[in-house]
Amino acid sequence: MDHVVLQYVADIVAVTVLTFGLYFRRHRRRDLVVAFLGVNIGVLAVASSLGSGKIGAGLGLGLFGVLSIIRLRSTEIEQHEVAYYFSALALGILGGIENPTVWVPPALMVLILLALHIGDHPALLRRYDRQTLVLDGAVTDPTALTARLERLLGARVHGITVQRLDLVNDTTCVDVRFERWSAPSRSHTDSRADSHSGNRLTNRARAHA
């Protein structure tokens, strides 16, 4: 089999694993499935059409730059979803730019998938989380705010960013990073990973005193 065709096949297999085996199975966000597939196949097509030994490096850098200027305003995406976008783009470049060493592109694709599998695994650092909370009451004392959040979350608070302190409506909006005293059960972790997005960073809650 021609090694270019092998790169195409390897890319299709890799993006399928990335999209359906890793992302969708863990986060269940259907609208990003077409985004990852479209980005990957589009980059694969462009890289295959324009790539050559002379312009391959510049083309790769240019295609990576495309993602940095895209304004994804239609829906809110998280940092882990940016990583999936970046990986889908990288897979497309690896599959589209001809490499004289036949095993290098598939090996790098496997490395990307392995990094996402480990980095986005629900069991990794599962005691740590981040949430955005709206508290009843305008809390101006950092010590009191920390103590209240620790009681509310049943966790050790590692960092607090006050996003809005509303003295008129008597509310405090905070971004809090915390560590649970005990890790959630595996069944709870799996259920969370299978609904919405297991590591959603923008969960909004209203906490009462």
PDB file of C-alpha atoms in Angstrom, residues 2-208:
ATOM      1  CA  ASP A   2       1.306   3.453  -0.907  1.00  0.00           C
ATOM      2  CA  HIS A   3       2.457   5.233   2.245  1.00  0.00           C
ATOM      3  CA  VAL A   4       0.392   8.341   1.405  1.00  0.00           C
ATOM      4  CA  VAL A   5      -2.751   6.241   1.309  1.00  0.00           C
ATOM      5  CA  LEU A   6      -1.637   4.661   4.560  1.00  0.00           C
ATOM      6  CA  GLN A   7      -1.422   8.144   6.121  1.00  0.00           C
ATOM      7  CA  TYR A   8      -4.980   8.899   4.955  1.00  0.00           C
ATOM      8  CA  VAL A   9      -6.275   5.667   6.424  1.00  0.00           C
ATOM      9  CA  ALA A  10      -4.375   6.258   9.663  1.00  0.00           C
ATOM     10  CA  ASP A  11      -5.862   9.762   9.943  1.00  0.00           C
ATOM     11  CA  ILE A  12      -9.427   8.546   9.372  1.00  0.00           C
ATOM     12  CA  VAL A  13      -8.985   5.834  11.990  1.00  0.00           C
ATOM     13  CA  ALA A  14      -7.376   8.272  14.423  1.00  0.00           C
ATOM     14  CA  VAL A  15     -10.027  10.988  14.104  1.00  0.00           C
ATOM     15  CA  THR A  16     -12.744   8.359  14.486  1.00  0.00           C
ATOM     16  CA  VAL A  17     -11.175   7.167  17.726  1.00  0.00           C
ATOM     17  CA  LEU A  18     -10.671  10.767  18.851  1.00  0.00           C
ATOM     18  CA  THR A  19     -14.245  11.828  18.122  1.00  0.00           C
ATOM     19  CA  PHE A  20     -16.315   8.785  18.995  1.00  0.00           C
ATOM     20  CA  GLY A  21     -14.037   6.660  21.165  1.00  0.00           C
ATOM     21  CA  LEU A  22     -12.759   9.464  23.389  1.00  0.00           C
ATOM     22  CA  TYR A  23     -14.695  12.724  23.161  1.00  0.00           C
ATOM     23  CA  PHE A  24     -18.298  11.702  22.521  1.00  0.00           C
ATOM     24  CA  ARG A  25     -18.177   8.678  24.797  1.00  0.00           C
ATOM     25  CA  ARG A  26     -16.999  10.876  27.671  1.00  0.00           C
ATOM     26  CA  HIS A  27     -18.762  14.188  27.051  1.00  0.00           C
ATOM     27  CA  ARG A  28     -21.833  13.433  24.867  1.00  0.00           C
ATOM     28  CA  ARG A  29     -21.775  16.764  23.045  1.00  0.00           C
ATOM     29  CA  ARG A  30     -23.112  15.997  19.594  1.00  0.00           C
ATOM     30  CA  ASP A  31     -22.542  19.385  17.976  1.00  0.00           C
ATOM     31  CA  LEU A  32     -18.765  19.123  18.347  1.00  0.00           C
ATOM     32  CA  VAL A  33     -18.657  15.760  16.584  1.00  0.00           C
ATOM     33  CA  VAL A  34     -19.178  17.395  13.190  1.00  0.00           C
ATOM     34  CA  ALA A  35     -16.724  20.150  14.163  1.00  0.00           C
ATOM     35  CA  PHE A  36     -13.902  17.723  14.914  1.00  0.00           C
ATOM     36  CA  LEU A  37     -14.587  15.638  11.815  1.00  0.00           C
ATOM     37  CA  GLY A  38     -14.921  18.705   9.596  1.00  0.00           C
ATOM     38  CA  VAL A  39     -11.738  20.333  10.884  1.00  0.00           C
ATOM     39  CA  ASN A  40      -9.768  17.128  10.493  1.00  0.00           C
ATOM     40  CA  ILE A  41     -10.927  16.186   7.014  1.00  0.00           C
ATOM     41  CA  GLY A  42     -10.731  19.789   5.806  1.00  0.00           C
ATOM     42  CA  VAL A  43      -7.145  20.148   6.995  1.00  0.00           C
ATOM     43  CA  LEU A  44      -6.302  16.730   5.554  1.00  0.00           C
ATOM     44  CA  ALA A  45      -7.623  17.805   2.152  1.00  0.00           C
ATOM     45  CA  VAL A  46      -5.812  21.156   2.162  1.00  0.00           C
ATOM     46  CA  ALA A  47      -2.545  19.678   3.417  1.00  0.00           C
ATOM     47  CA  SER A  48      -2.709  16.888   0.828  1.00  0.00           C
ATOM     48  CA  SER A  49      -3.343  19.367  -1.980  1.00  0.00           C
ATOM     49  CA  LEU A  50      -0.724  21.945  -1.037  1.00  0.00           C
ATOM     50  CA  GLY A  51       1.819  20.034   1.012  1.00  0.00           C
ATOM     51  CA  SER A  52       5.239  19.248  -0.335  1.00  0.00           C
ATOM     52  CA  GLY A  53       8.719  18.751   0.996  1.00  0.00           C
ATOM     53  CA  LYS A  54       9.499  22.451   0.447  1.00  0.00           C
ATOM     54  CA  ILE A  55       6.444  24.085   1.978  1.00  0.00           C
ATOM     55  CA  GLY A  56       5.342  21.397   4.396  1.00  0.00           C
ATOM     56  CA  ALA A  57       6.680  23.038   7.547  1.00  0.00           C
ATOM     57  CA  GLY A  58       5.273  26.459   6.692  1.00  0.00           C
ATOM     58  CA  LEU A  59       1.942  24.961   5.745  1.00  0.00           C
ATOM     59  CA  GLY A  60       1.747  23.107   9.041  1.00  0.00           C
ATOM     60  CA  LEU A  61       2.421  26.260  11.050  1.00  0.00           C
ATOM     61  CA  GLY A  62      -0.105  28.193   8.981  1.00  0.00           C
ATOM     62  CA  LEU A  63      -2.835  25.627   9.498  1.00  0.00           C
ATOM     63  CA  PHE A  64      -2.196  25.580  13.234  1.00  0.00           C
ATOM     64  CA  GLY A  65      -2.554  29.372  13.170  1.00  0.00           C
ATOM     65  CA  VAL A  66      -6.003  29.048  11.609  1.00  0.00           C
ATOM     66  CA  LEU A  67      -7.443  27.627  14.804  1.00  0.00           C
ATOM     67  CA  SER A  68      -6.048  30.490  16.874  1.00  0.00           C
ATOM     68  CA  ILE A  69      -7.986  33.111  14.902  1.00  0.00           C
ATOM     69  CA  ILE A  70     -11.315  31.288  14.799  1.00  0.00           C
ATOM     70  CA  ARG A  71     -13.846  32.944  17.100  1.00  0.00           C
ATOM     71  CA  LEU A  72     -16.098  30.179  18.403  1.00  0.00           C
ATOM     72  CA  ARG A  73     -18.943  32.435  19.508  1.00  0.00           C
ATOM     73  CA  SER A  74     -21.950  30.263  18.722  1.00  0.00           C
ATOM     74  CA  THR A  75     -21.569  28.081  21.802  1.00  0.00           C
ATOM     75  CA  GLU A  76     -19.365  27.999  24.838  1.00  0.00           C
ATOM     76  CA  ILE A  77     -16.447  25.588  24.611  1.00  0.00           C
ATOM     77  CA  GLU A  78     -14.161  24.424  27.383  1.00  0.00           C
ATOM     78  CA  GLN A  79     -10.404  24.082  27.583  1.00  0.00           C
ATOM     79  CA  HIS A  80     -10.547  20.321  27.077  1.00  0.00           C
ATOM     80  CA  GLU A  81     -12.627  20.883  23.933  1.00  0.00           C
ATOM     81  CA  VAL A  82      -9.979  23.274  22.621  1.00  0.00           C
ATOM     82  CA  ALA A  83      -7.490  20.441  23.120  1.00  0.00           C
ATOM     83  CA  TYR A  84      -9.699  18.143  21.033  1.00  0.00           C
ATOM     84  CA  TYR A  85      -9.930  20.792  18.294  1.00  0.00           C
ATOM     85  CA  PHE A  86      -6.164  21.175  18.307  1.00  0.00           C
ATOM     86  CA  SER A  87      -5.681  17.410  18.170  1.00  0.00           C
ATOM     87  CA  ALA A  88      -8.138  16.987  15.272  1.00  0.00           C
ATOM     88  CA  LEU A  89      -6.192  19.674  13.417  1.00  0.00           C
ATOM     89  CA  ALA A  90      -2.856  18.017  14.214  1.00  0.00           C
ATOM     90  CA  LEU A  91      -4.110  14.627  13.011  1.00  0.00           C
ATOM     91  CA  GLY A  92      -5.205  16.169   9.722  1.00  0.00           C
ATOM     92  CA  ILE A  93      -1.800  17.753   9.166  1.00  0.00           C
ATOM     93  CA  LEU A  94       0.018  14.523  10.000  1.00  0.00           C
ATOM     94  CA  GLY A  95      -2.202  12.614   7.614  1.00  0.00           C
ATOM     95  CA  GLY A  96      -1.989  15.134   4.780  1.00  0.00           C
ATOM     96  CA  ILE A  97       1.688  16.104   4.634  1.00  0.00           C
ATOM     97  CA  GLU A  98       3.791  13.411   3.011  1.00  0.00           C
ATOM     98  CA  ASN A  99       6.474  11.978   5.262  1.00  0.00           C
ATOM     99  CA  PRO A 100       9.275   9.850   3.833  1.00  0.00           C
ATOM    100  CA  THR A 101       9.315   7.705   6.977  1.00  0.00           C
ATOM    101  CA  VAL A 102       6.161   5.653   6.777  1.00  0.00           C
ATOM    102  CA  TRP A 103       5.795   4.868  10.493  1.00  0.00           C
ATOM    103  CA  VAL A 104       6.260   8.396  11.849  1.00  0.00           C
ATOM    104  CA  PRO A 105       2.778   9.896  11.143  1.00  0.00           C
ATOM    105  CA  PRO A 106       0.841   6.897  12.564  1.00  0.00           C
ATOM    106  CA  ALA A 107       3.131   6.821  15.613  1.00  0.00           C
ATOM    107  CA  LEU A 108       2.558  10.521  16.291  1.00  0.00           C
ATOM    108  CA  MET A 109      -1.195  10.038  15.851  1.00  0.00           C
ATOM    109  CA  VAL A 110      -1.140   7.275  18.441  1.00  0.00           C
ATOM    110  CA  LEU A 111       0.832   9.566  20.760  1.00  0.00           C
ATOM    111  CA  ILE A 112      -1.812  12.311  20.422  1.00  0.00           C
ATOM    112  CA  LEU A 113      -4.642   9.882  21.148  1.00  0.00           C
ATOM    113  CA  LEU A 114      -2.778   8.456  24.116  1.00  0.00           C
ATOM    114  CA  ALA A 115      -2.210  11.937  25.552  1.00  0.00           C
ATOM    115  CA  LEU A 116      -5.920  12.757  25.308  1.00  0.00           C
ATOM    116  CA  HIS A 117      -6.939   9.389  26.692  1.00  0.00           C
ATOM    117  CA  ILE A 118      -4.826   9.934  29.795  1.00  0.00           C
ATOM    118  CA  GLY A 119      -5.237  13.681  30.211  1.00  0.00           C
ATOM    119  CA  ASP A 120      -9.030  13.647  29.848  1.00  0.00           C
ATOM    120  CA  HIS A 121      -9.648  10.433  31.755  1.00  0.00           C
ATOM    121  CA  PRO A 122     -12.385  10.853  34.415  1.00  0.00           C
ATOM    122  CA  ALA A 123     -10.272   9.054  37.017  1.00  0.00           C
ATOM    123  CA  LEU A 124      -7.343  11.455  36.670  1.00  0.00           C
ATOM    124  CA  LEU A 125      -7.285  13.945  39.572  1.00  0.00           C
ATOM    125  CA  ARG A 126     -10.999  13.317  40.069  1.00  0.00           C
ATOM    126  CA  ARG A 127     -11.058  14.954  43.485  1.00  0.00           C
ATOM    127  CA  TYR A 128     -10.205  18.299  41.893  1.00  0.00           C
ATOM    128  CA  ASP A 129     -12.856  20.469  40.292  1.00  0.00           C
ATOM    129  CA  ARG A 130     -13.780  24.028  39.405  1.00  0.00           C
ATOM    130  CA  GLN A 131     -17.170  25.707  39.494  1.00  0.00           C
ATOM    131  CA  THR A 132     -18.740  29.116  39.138  1.00  0.00           C
ATOM    132  CA  LEU A 133     -21.104  29.817  42.041  1.00  0.00           C
ATOM    133  CA  VAL A 134     -23.539  32.623  42.774  1.00  0.00           C
ATOM    134  CA  LEU A 135     -23.873  33.081  46.525  1.00  0.00           C
ATOM    135  CA  ASP A 136     -26.705  34.768  48.358  1.00  0.00           C
ATOM    136  CA  GLY A 137     -25.080  37.654  50.158  1.00  0.00           C
ATOM    137  CA  ALA A 138     -22.296  40.062  49.264  1.00  0.00           C
ATOM    138  CA  VAL A 139     -19.247  38.566  51.001  1.00  0.00           C
ATOM    139  CA  THR A 140     -16.300  40.950  51.157  1.00  0.00           C
ATOM    140  CA  ASP A 141     -14.127  39.079  53.677  1.00  0.00           C
ATOM    141  CA  PRO A 142     -11.865  36.542  51.853  1.00  0.00           C
ATOM    142  CA  THR A 143     -11.519  34.364  54.955  1.00  0.00           C
ATOM    143  CA  ALA A 144     -15.260  34.210  55.527  1.00  0.00           C
ATOM    144  CA  LEU A 145     -15.813  33.544  51.829  1.00  0.00           C
ATOM    145  CA  THR A 146     -13.358  30.646  51.855  1.00  0.00           C
ATOM    146  CA  ALA A 147     -14.924  29.125  54.969  1.00  0.00           C
ATOM    147  CA  ARG A 148     -18.411  29.427  53.512  1.00  0.00           C
ATOM    148  CA  LEU A 149     -17.401  27.795  50.256  1.00  0.00           C
ATOM    149  CA  GLU A 150     -15.671  24.944  52.044  1.00  0.00           C
ATOM    150  CA  ARG A 151     -18.809  24.278  54.096  1.00  0.00           C
ATOM    151  CA  LEU A 152     -20.976  24.491  50.997  1.00  0.00           C
ATOM    152  CA  LEU A 153     -18.840  22.255  48.796  1.00  0.00           C
ATOM    153  CA  GLY A 154     -17.560  19.918  51.480  1.00  0.00           C
ATOM    154  CA  ALA A 155     -14.098  20.410  50.058  1.00  0.00           C
ATOM    155  CA  ARG A 156     -10.803  22.198  50.511  1.00  0.00           C
ATOM    156  CA  VAL A 157     -10.751  25.431  48.534  1.00  0.00           C
ATOM    157  CA  HIS A 158      -7.492  26.082  46.682  1.00  0.00           C
ATOM    158  CA  GLY A 159      -8.361  29.270  44.846  1.00  0.00           C
ATOM    159  CA  ILE A 160     -11.144  31.846  44.603  1.00  0.00           C
ATOM    160  CA  THR A 161     -11.694  34.528  41.992  1.00  0.00           C
ATOM    161  CA  VAL A 162     -14.507  36.965  42.734  1.00  0.00           C
ATOM    162  CA  GLN A 163     -16.076  37.683  39.360  1.00  0.00           C
ATOM    163  CA  ARG A 164     -18.840  39.983  40.571  1.00  0.00           C
ATOM    164  CA  LEU A 165     -19.676  41.491  43.934  1.00  0.00           C
ATOM    165  CA  ASP A 166     -23.196  42.943  43.771  1.00  0.00           C
ATOM    166  CA  LEU A 167     -23.959  45.085  46.816  1.00  0.00           C
ATOM    167  CA  VAL A 168     -27.335  46.128  45.402  1.00  0.00           C
ATOM    168  CA  ASN A 169     -28.744  42.638  44.837  1.00  0.00           C
ATOM    169  CA  ASP A 170     -26.668  41.190  47.680  1.00  0.00           C
ATOM    170  CA  THR A 171     -24.928  38.437  45.690  1.00  0.00           C
ATOM    171  CA  THR A 172     -21.383  37.254  45.122  1.00  0.00           C
ATOM    172  CA  CYS A 173     -20.322  35.455  41.951  1.00  0.00           C
ATOM    173  CA  VAL A 174     -17.121  33.467  42.388  1.00  0.00           C
ATOM    174  CA  ASP A 175     -14.991  31.090  40.400  1.00  0.00           C
ATOM    175  CA  VAL A 176     -13.692  28.489  42.834  1.00  0.00           C
ATOM    176  CA  ARG A 177     -11.100  25.736  42.482  1.00  0.00           C
ATOM    177  CA  PHE A 178     -11.352  23.036  45.105  1.00  0.00           C
ATOM    178  CA  GLU A 179     -10.409  19.521  46.185  1.00  0.00           C
ATOM    179  CA  ARG A 180     -13.022  17.192  47.602  1.00  0.00           C
ATOM    180  CA  TRP A 181     -12.139  15.569  50.895  1.00  0.00           C
ATOM    181  CA  SER A 182     -12.802  12.166  49.352  1.00  0.00           C
ATOM    182  CA  ALA A 183     -12.902  11.143  45.719  1.00  0.00           C
ATOM    183  CA  PRO A 184     -16.379  10.502  44.262  1.00  0.00           C
ATOM    184  CA  SER A 185     -17.286   6.877  43.721  1.00  0.00           C
ATOM    185  CA  ARG A 186     -16.438   5.337  40.366  1.00  0.00           C
ATOM    186  CA  SER A 187     -20.116   4.989  39.458  1.00  0.00           C
ATOM    187  CA  HIS A 188     -20.619   8.681  40.166  1.00  0.00           C
ATOM    188  CA  THR A 189     -17.563   9.594  38.119  1.00  0.00           C
ATOM    189  CA  ASP A 190     -18.619   7.449  35.177  1.00  0.00           C
ATOM    190  CA  SER A 191     -22.148   8.850  35.278  1.00  0.00           C
ATOM    191  CA  ARG A 192     -20.820  12.378  35.302  1.00  0.00           C
ATOM    192  CA  ALA A 193     -18.517  11.656  32.380  1.00  0.00           C
ATOM    193  CA  ASP A 194     -21.373  10.184  30.367  1.00  0.00           C
ATOM    194  CA  SER A 195     -23.731  13.114  30.832  1.00  0.00           C
ATOM    195  CA  HIS A 196     -23.103  16.566  29.389  1.00  0.00           C
ATOM    196  CA  SER A 197     -19.327  16.919  29.920  1.00  0.00           C
ATOM    197  CA  GLY A 198     -17.644  15.210  32.830  1.00  0.00           C
ATOM    198  CA  ASN A 199     -15.290  18.092  33.443  1.00  0.00           C
ATOM    199  CA  ARG A 200     -17.475  21.056  32.518  1.00  0.00           C
ATOM    200  CA  LEU A 201     -15.835  24.137  33.965  1.00  0.00           C
ATOM    201  CA  THR A 202     -18.820  26.451  33.892  1.00  0.00           C
ATOM    202  CA  ASN A 203     -21.374  24.748  36.111  1.00  0.00           C
ATOM    203  CA  ARG A 204     -23.560  27.448  37.580  1.00  0.00           C
ATOM    204  CA  ALA A 205     -25.218  27.017  40.950  1.00  0.00           C
ATOM    205  CA  ARG A 206     -27.030  29.228  43.406  1.00  0.00           C
ATOM    206  CA  ALA A 207     -25.849  28.577  46.932  1.00  0.00           C
ATOM    207  CA  HIS A 208     -27.934  29.600  49.916  1.00  0.00           C
TER     208      HIS A 208
END
